[in-house]
Coordinates of C-alpha atoms and ligand atoms in Angstrom, one line a residue:
M1 CA 30.4 31.7 70.3
R2 CA 31.5 33.3 73.6
E3 CA 34.2 35.8 72.6
T4 CA 36.4 35.3 75.7
A5 CA 36.7 32.7 78.4
T6 CA 34.8 33.9 81.4
D7 CA 36.2 33.4 84.9
R8 CA 33.0 31.7 86.0
E9 CA 31.0 28.9 84.6
P10 CA 28.1 30.1 82.3
T11 CA 24.6 29.1 83.5
V12 CA 22.5 26.9 81.3
Q13 CA 20.2 29.9 80.6
E14 CA 23.3 31.9 79.4
L15 CA 24.4 29.1 77.2
F16 CA 21.1 28.8 75.4
D17 CA 20.5 32.6 75.2
L18 CA 20.6 34.1 71.7
S19 CA 20.1 37.7 72.9
G20 CA 22.2 40.0 70.7
K21 CA 22.7 37.4 68.0
V22 CA 21.3 37.6 64.5
A23 CA 20.1 34.3 63.0
L24 CA 19.2 33.9 59.3
I25 CA 16.8 31.0 58.5
T26 CA 15.9 30.0 55.0
G27 CA 12.5 28.5 54.2
G28 CA 11.2 30.2 57.4
T29 CA 7.6 30.1 56.2
G30 CA 7.6 26.3 56.0
H31 CA 6.3 23.5 58.2
L32 CA 9.5 23.1 60.2
G33 CA 11.1 26.4 59.4
S34 CA 8.4 28.5 61.0
A35 CA 8.7 26.6 64.3
M36 CA 12.5 26.9 64.2
A37 CA 12.2 30.6 63.4
R38 CA 10.0 31.0 66.5
A39 CA 12.5 29.1 68.6
L40 CA 15.3 31.4 67.6
A41 CA 13.2 34.5 68.3
E42 CA 12.0 33.1 71.6
A43 CA 15.6 32.4 72.6
G44 CA 16.3 36.1 72.0
A45 CA 17.8 36.3 68.5
T46 CA 16.9 38.8 65.9
V47 CA 15.7 36.6 63.0
V48 CA 16.3 37.2 59.3
L49 CA 13.6 35.0 57.9
T50 CA 13.7 34.2 54.2
S51 CA 11.2 32.9 51.6
R52 CA 11.3 33.0 47.9
S53 CA 8.6 35.6 48.2
T54 CA 9.3 39.0 49.9
D55 CA 5.7 39.4 51.0
K56 CA 5.6 35.9 52.7
A57 CA 8.9 36.5 54.4
V58 CA 7.9 40.0 55.7
A59 CA 4.6 38.7 56.9
A60 CA 6.1 35.7 58.7
A61 CA 8.9 37.8 60.3
A62 CA 6.3 40.1 61.7
T63 CA 4.6 37.3 63.6
L64 CA 7.8 36.4 65.6
P65 CA 8.1 37.5 69.2
R66 CA 10.6 40.4 69.6
S67 CA 13.4 40.6 72.0
K68 CA 13.7 44.2 73.5
G69 CA 11.4 45.4 70.8
I70 CA 13.9 44.8 68.0
P71 CA 12.0 43.9 64.8
H72 CA 12.8 40.8 62.8
V73 CA 13.5 41.0 59.1
G74 CA 11.9 39.2 56.1
I75 CA 13.8 39.0 52.8
A76 CA 13.5 37.2 49.5
L77 CA 16.1 34.4 49.0
D78 CA 16.1 31.5 46.5
H79 CA 19.0 29.3 47.2
M80 CA 18.7 27.6 43.8
K81 CA 19.7 30.9 42.2
T82 CA 23.2 30.8 43.5
D83 CA 24.3 33.7 41.4
Q84 CA 21.9 35.9 43.3
L85 CA 22.7 34.7 46.8
G86 CA 25.4 37.4 47.2
D87 CA 22.8 40.1 46.7
A88 CA 20.3 38.4 49.0
F89 CA 23.0 38.1 51.7
A90 CA 23.9 41.8 51.2
R91 CA 20.3 42.7 51.7
A92 CA 20.2 40.7 54.9
L93 CA 23.3 42.5 56.2
D94 CA 21.8 45.9 55.2
H95 CA 18.7 45.2 57.3
A96 CA 20.3 43.3 60.3
G97 CA 23.9 44.6 60.3
R98 CA 25.4 41.1 60.7
I99 CA 24.7 37.4 60.8
D100 CA 25.9 35.1 63.6
V101 CA 23.8 32.0 62.9
L102 CA 22.7 30.4 59.6
I103 CA 20.0 27.8 59.5
D104 CA 20.1 26.4 56.0
N105 CA 16.6 24.9 56.0
G106 CA 14.8 25.7 52.8
H107 CA 14.2 22.9 50.4
E108 CA 13.0 22.7 46.8
A109 CA 11.3 19.3 46.5
E110 CA 11.6 16.8 43.7
P111 CA 8.9 14.2 44.1
A112 CA 9.9 11.8 41.4
D113 CA 11.1 8.4 42.8
W114 CA 13.8 6.1 41.4
S115 CA 11.5 4.6 38.8
T116 CA 10.7 7.8 37.0
I117 CA 13.2 10.5 37.8
T118 CA 15.1 12.0 34.9
P119 CA 18.8 13.0 35.1
E120 CA 17.8 16.6 34.9
Q121 CA 15.4 16.2 37.9
F122 CA 18.1 14.4 39.8
T123 CA 20.7 17.1 39.2
G124 CA 18.1 19.7 40.1
Q125 CA 17.5 18.1 43.4
L126 CA 21.2 18.0 44.2
A127 CA 21.4 21.8 43.5
N128 CA 19.8 22.3 47.0
A129 CA 23.2 21.3 48.4
S130 CA 25.0 23.9 46.3
G131 CA 22.6 26.5 47.6
Y132 CA 23.2 25.5 51.2
F133 CA 27.0 25.6 50.6
T134 CA 27.1 28.9 48.8
L135 CA 25.1 30.6 51.6
A136 CA 27.2 29.0 54.3
R137 CA 30.4 30.2 52.7
L138 CA 29.0 33.8 52.6
V139 CA 28.3 33.5 56.3
R140 CA 31.8 32.1 56.9
D141 CA 33.5 34.8 54.9
H142 CA 31.4 37.5 56.7
A143 CA 32.3 36.0 60.2
V144 CA 36.0 35.9 59.2
S145 CA 35.9 39.6 58.1
R146 CA 34.2 40.5 61.4
Q147 CA 36.7 38.4 63.3
A148 CA 33.6 36.9 65.0
P149 CA 32.4 33.3 65.5
A150 CA 29.4 31.8 63.7
S151 CA 27.3 28.7 63.8
V152 CA 26.0 27.1 60.6
V153 CA 23.2 24.5 60.8
F154 CA 22.3 22.4 57.7
L155 CA 19.0 20.6 57.6
G156 CA 19.6 16.9 56.8
S157 CA 17.1 14.1 57.2
M158 CA 16.8 10.6 58.5
Y159 CA 16.7 9.8 54.8
G160 CA 20.3 11.0 54.6
L161 CA 21.2 8.1 56.9
V162 CA 18.9 5.2 56.0
A163 CA 16.8 3.9 53.2
S164 CA 13.0 4.3 53.2
Y165 CA 10.8 1.2 53.7
P166 CA 9.3 0.3 50.3
D167 CA 6.2 -1.0 52.0
A168 CA 5.6 2.4 53.7
Y169 CA 4.7 4.0 50.4
E170 CA 3.4 1.2 48.3
G171 CA -0.2 1.8 47.1
I172 CA -0.2 5.3 48.6
C173 CA 2.3 7.5 46.8
P174 CA 5.7 7.3 45.1
A175 CA 8.6 6.4 47.4
S176 CA 10.8 9.1 48.8
S177 CA 12.9 10.5 46.0
V178 CA 16.2 8.7 45.3
A179 CA 17.7 12.2 44.7
Y180 CA 16.5 13.3 48.1
H181 CA 18.4 10.5 49.7
A182 CA 21.6 11.4 47.7
L183 CA 21.1 15.1 48.6
K184 CA 20.6 14.6 52.4
G185 CA 23.4 12.0 52.7
G186 CA 25.7 14.5 50.9
I187 CA 24.6 17.3 53.3
V188 CA 25.6 15.2 56.3
Q189 CA 29.0 14.6 54.7
M190 CA 29.4 18.2 53.6
T191 CA 28.8 19.2 57.3
R192 CA 31.9 17.2 58.4
H193 CA 34.1 18.6 55.6
L194 CA 33.3 22.2 56.2
A195 CA 33.5 21.8 59.9
A196 CA 37.1 20.6 59.6
Y197 CA 38.1 23.5 57.3
W198 CA 36.2 26.3 59.2
A199 CA 37.0 25.3 62.8
A200 CA 40.1 27.5 62.8
D201 CA 37.8 30.4 61.7
R202 CA 35.6 29.8 64.8
V203 CA 32.8 28.8 62.4
R204 CA 31.0 25.7 63.7
V205 CA 29.0 23.6 61.2
N206 CA 26.5 21.0 62.3
C207 CA 23.6 19.2 60.7
L208 CA 20.1 18.7 62.2
S209 CA 18.4 15.7 60.8
P210 CA 14.7 15.4 61.4
G211 CA 12.8 12.1 61.2
P212 CA 9.2 12.0 60.2
F213 CA 7.4 15.3 60.7
P214 CA 4.7 15.2 58.0
S215 CA 2.6 18.2 57.4
E216 CA -1.2 18.2 57.0
H217 CA -0.6 17.8 53.3
A218 CA 0.7 14.2 53.7
P219 CA -1.2 11.7 51.4
D220 CA -4.1 9.8 53.1
G221 CA -2.9 6.7 54.9
L222 CA 0.9 7.6 54.9
V223 CA 1.1 8.8 58.5
E224 CA -0.6 5.6 59.8
R225 CA 2.0 3.5 57.8
L226 CA 4.9 5.6 59.0
C227 CA 3.8 5.3 62.6
T228 CA 4.4 1.6 62.5
K229 CA 8.1 2.1 61.4
L230 CA 9.5 3.8 64.5
P231 CA 9.8 3.0 68.2
M232 CA 7.8 5.9 69.4
K233 CA 4.9 5.0 67.0
R234 CA 4.0 8.6 66.3
M235 CA 5.1 11.5 64.1
G236 CA 7.2 14.4 65.2
Q237 CA 5.6 17.8 65.9
P238 CA 7.5 20.8 64.6
Y239 CA 8.0 22.2 68.1
E240 CA 10.0 19.1 68.9
L241 CA 12.9 20.6 66.8
K242 CA 12.9 23.9 68.7
G243 CA 15.2 22.8 71.5
A244 CA 17.7 21.2 69.0
V245 CA 17.9 24.2 66.7
V246 CA 18.6 26.6 69.6
F247 CA 21.1 24.1 71.0
L248 CA 23.0 24.0 67.7
A249 CA 22.8 27.8 67.2
S250 CA 23.9 28.8 70.6
D251 CA 26.9 28.5 73.0
A252 CA 25.2 25.4 74.5
S253 CA 26.8 23.4 71.6
G254 CA 30.1 25.5 71.7
F255 CA 32.4 22.4 71.6
M256 CA 30.4 20.6 68.9
T257 CA 31.2 20.8 65.2
G258 CA 30.9 18.4 62.2
Q259 CA 28.1 16.4 63.8
N260 CA 24.7 15.3 62.8
L261 CA 22.0 15.6 65.4
V262 CA 19.1 13.2 64.7
I263 CA 15.6 14.0 66.1
D264 CA 13.6 11.1 64.8
G265 CA 11.5 9.3 67.5
G266 CA 14.0 6.5 67.2
W267 CA 13.5 5.8 63.5
T268 CA 17.2 5.2 62.9
A269 CA 17.6 3.3 66.2
W270 CA 16.5 0.0 64.8
Ligands
NAP1 N1 9.0 17.5 57.3 C1 9.7 16.5 57.5 O1 9.3 15.4 57.8 C2 11.2 16.5 57.2 C3 12.0 15.4 57.5 C4 13.3 15.4 57.4 C5 14.0 16.5 56.9 N2 13.2 17.6 56.6 C6 13.9 18.8 56.1 O2 13.5 19.9 56.8 C7 13.5 21.1 56.0 C8 12.2 21.8 56.1 O3 11.2 20.9 55.7 P1 9.6 21.2 55.8 O4 9.0 20.0 56.1 O5 9.4 22.4 56.7 O6 9.3 21.6 54.3 P2 8.4 22.8 53.7 O7 7.2 23.0 54.6 O8 8.1 22.4 52.3 O9 9.3 24.0 53.8 C9 10.4 24.2 53.0 C10 10.5 25.7 52.6 O10 11.6 25.8 51.8 C11 11.4 27.0 51.0 N3 12.0 26.8 49.7 C12 11.6 26.1 48.7 N4 12.4 26.2 47.6 C13 13.4 27.1 48.0 C14 14.5 27.6 47.4 N5 14.8 27.3 46.2 N6 15.3 28.4 48.1 C15 15.0 28.7 49.4 N7 14.0 28.3 50.1 C16 13.1 27.4 49.4 C17 9.8 27.1 50.9 O11 9.5 28.4 51.3 P3 8.9 29.6 50.3 O12 7.9 28.9 49.4 O13 8.4 30.5 51.3 O14 10.1 30.0 49.6 C18 9.3 26.1 51.8 O15 8.3 26.6 52.6 C19 13.9 20.6 54.6 O16 15.3 20.8 54.4 C20 13.5 19.2 54.6 O17 14.3 18.4 53.7 C21 11.9 17.6 56.7

């Protein structure tokens, strides 16, 4: 995102530094979103943290460490209400002045698996992709109007790349949702498509695909089963996405677009 080529090589600290940048992260109150929001703030960004609830967003934004005393911003945003995303984005701009980085992370879940899901539930789950896209295009259009670069990061999943193991869920809970697999696989592919179209605008688009990072709400017994399914034999901790999200948001990944960065303890390696 560096505006001009410098006559000296940037240091690694400069490459990862987000000072002076504004990063919008959706679902910033969630299990992974809260750690990624902290990462962006710790790297120096001003963070626009969104939740479907204004109160939750404002409260979460207030907990983030500040760079040079600049306050972070919490706003309401529901990416399933695509007709309202323009207004939400305008509110973000009113508060923060501009957006340089988008982390499209929020996710409205659909728990029904292949055996019970209805067509309406399936379509509803896919609507998360429409929300990711609509917000990303607002960021792209905004960057073009400012003649500034931008970095867009979509949250994918290992389940956008591989099937789940039927025996991981059997007897514990429904399998991972078939519509979630369709959604996340589509997001990985949407990343490539938009990256190709927006590179000329200096808008990079990448996907960050976590492996298993279950929260404390995971059903009893599931974590133990999942731990047998990956080389590292343990689950990811939310902080283990912090480096990756700052890498993708910052100049450290300045020559990277259209890619899917997988952080999964080796789940997809075998
Ligand atoms: N945890 C994992 O193991 C894992 C693995 C692979 C991929 N992922 C992906 O990582 C991302 C974050 O997952 P997570 O585990 O942190 O989930 P999470 O704890 O459920 O957080 C997701 C957040 O998304 C927000 N959200 C829900 N509906 C929304 C909507 N319509 N518009 C905007 N935001 C909405 C919610 O925040 P509010 O209620 O405050 O609005 C929620 O806290 C998701 O995209 C998920 O698919 C997670």
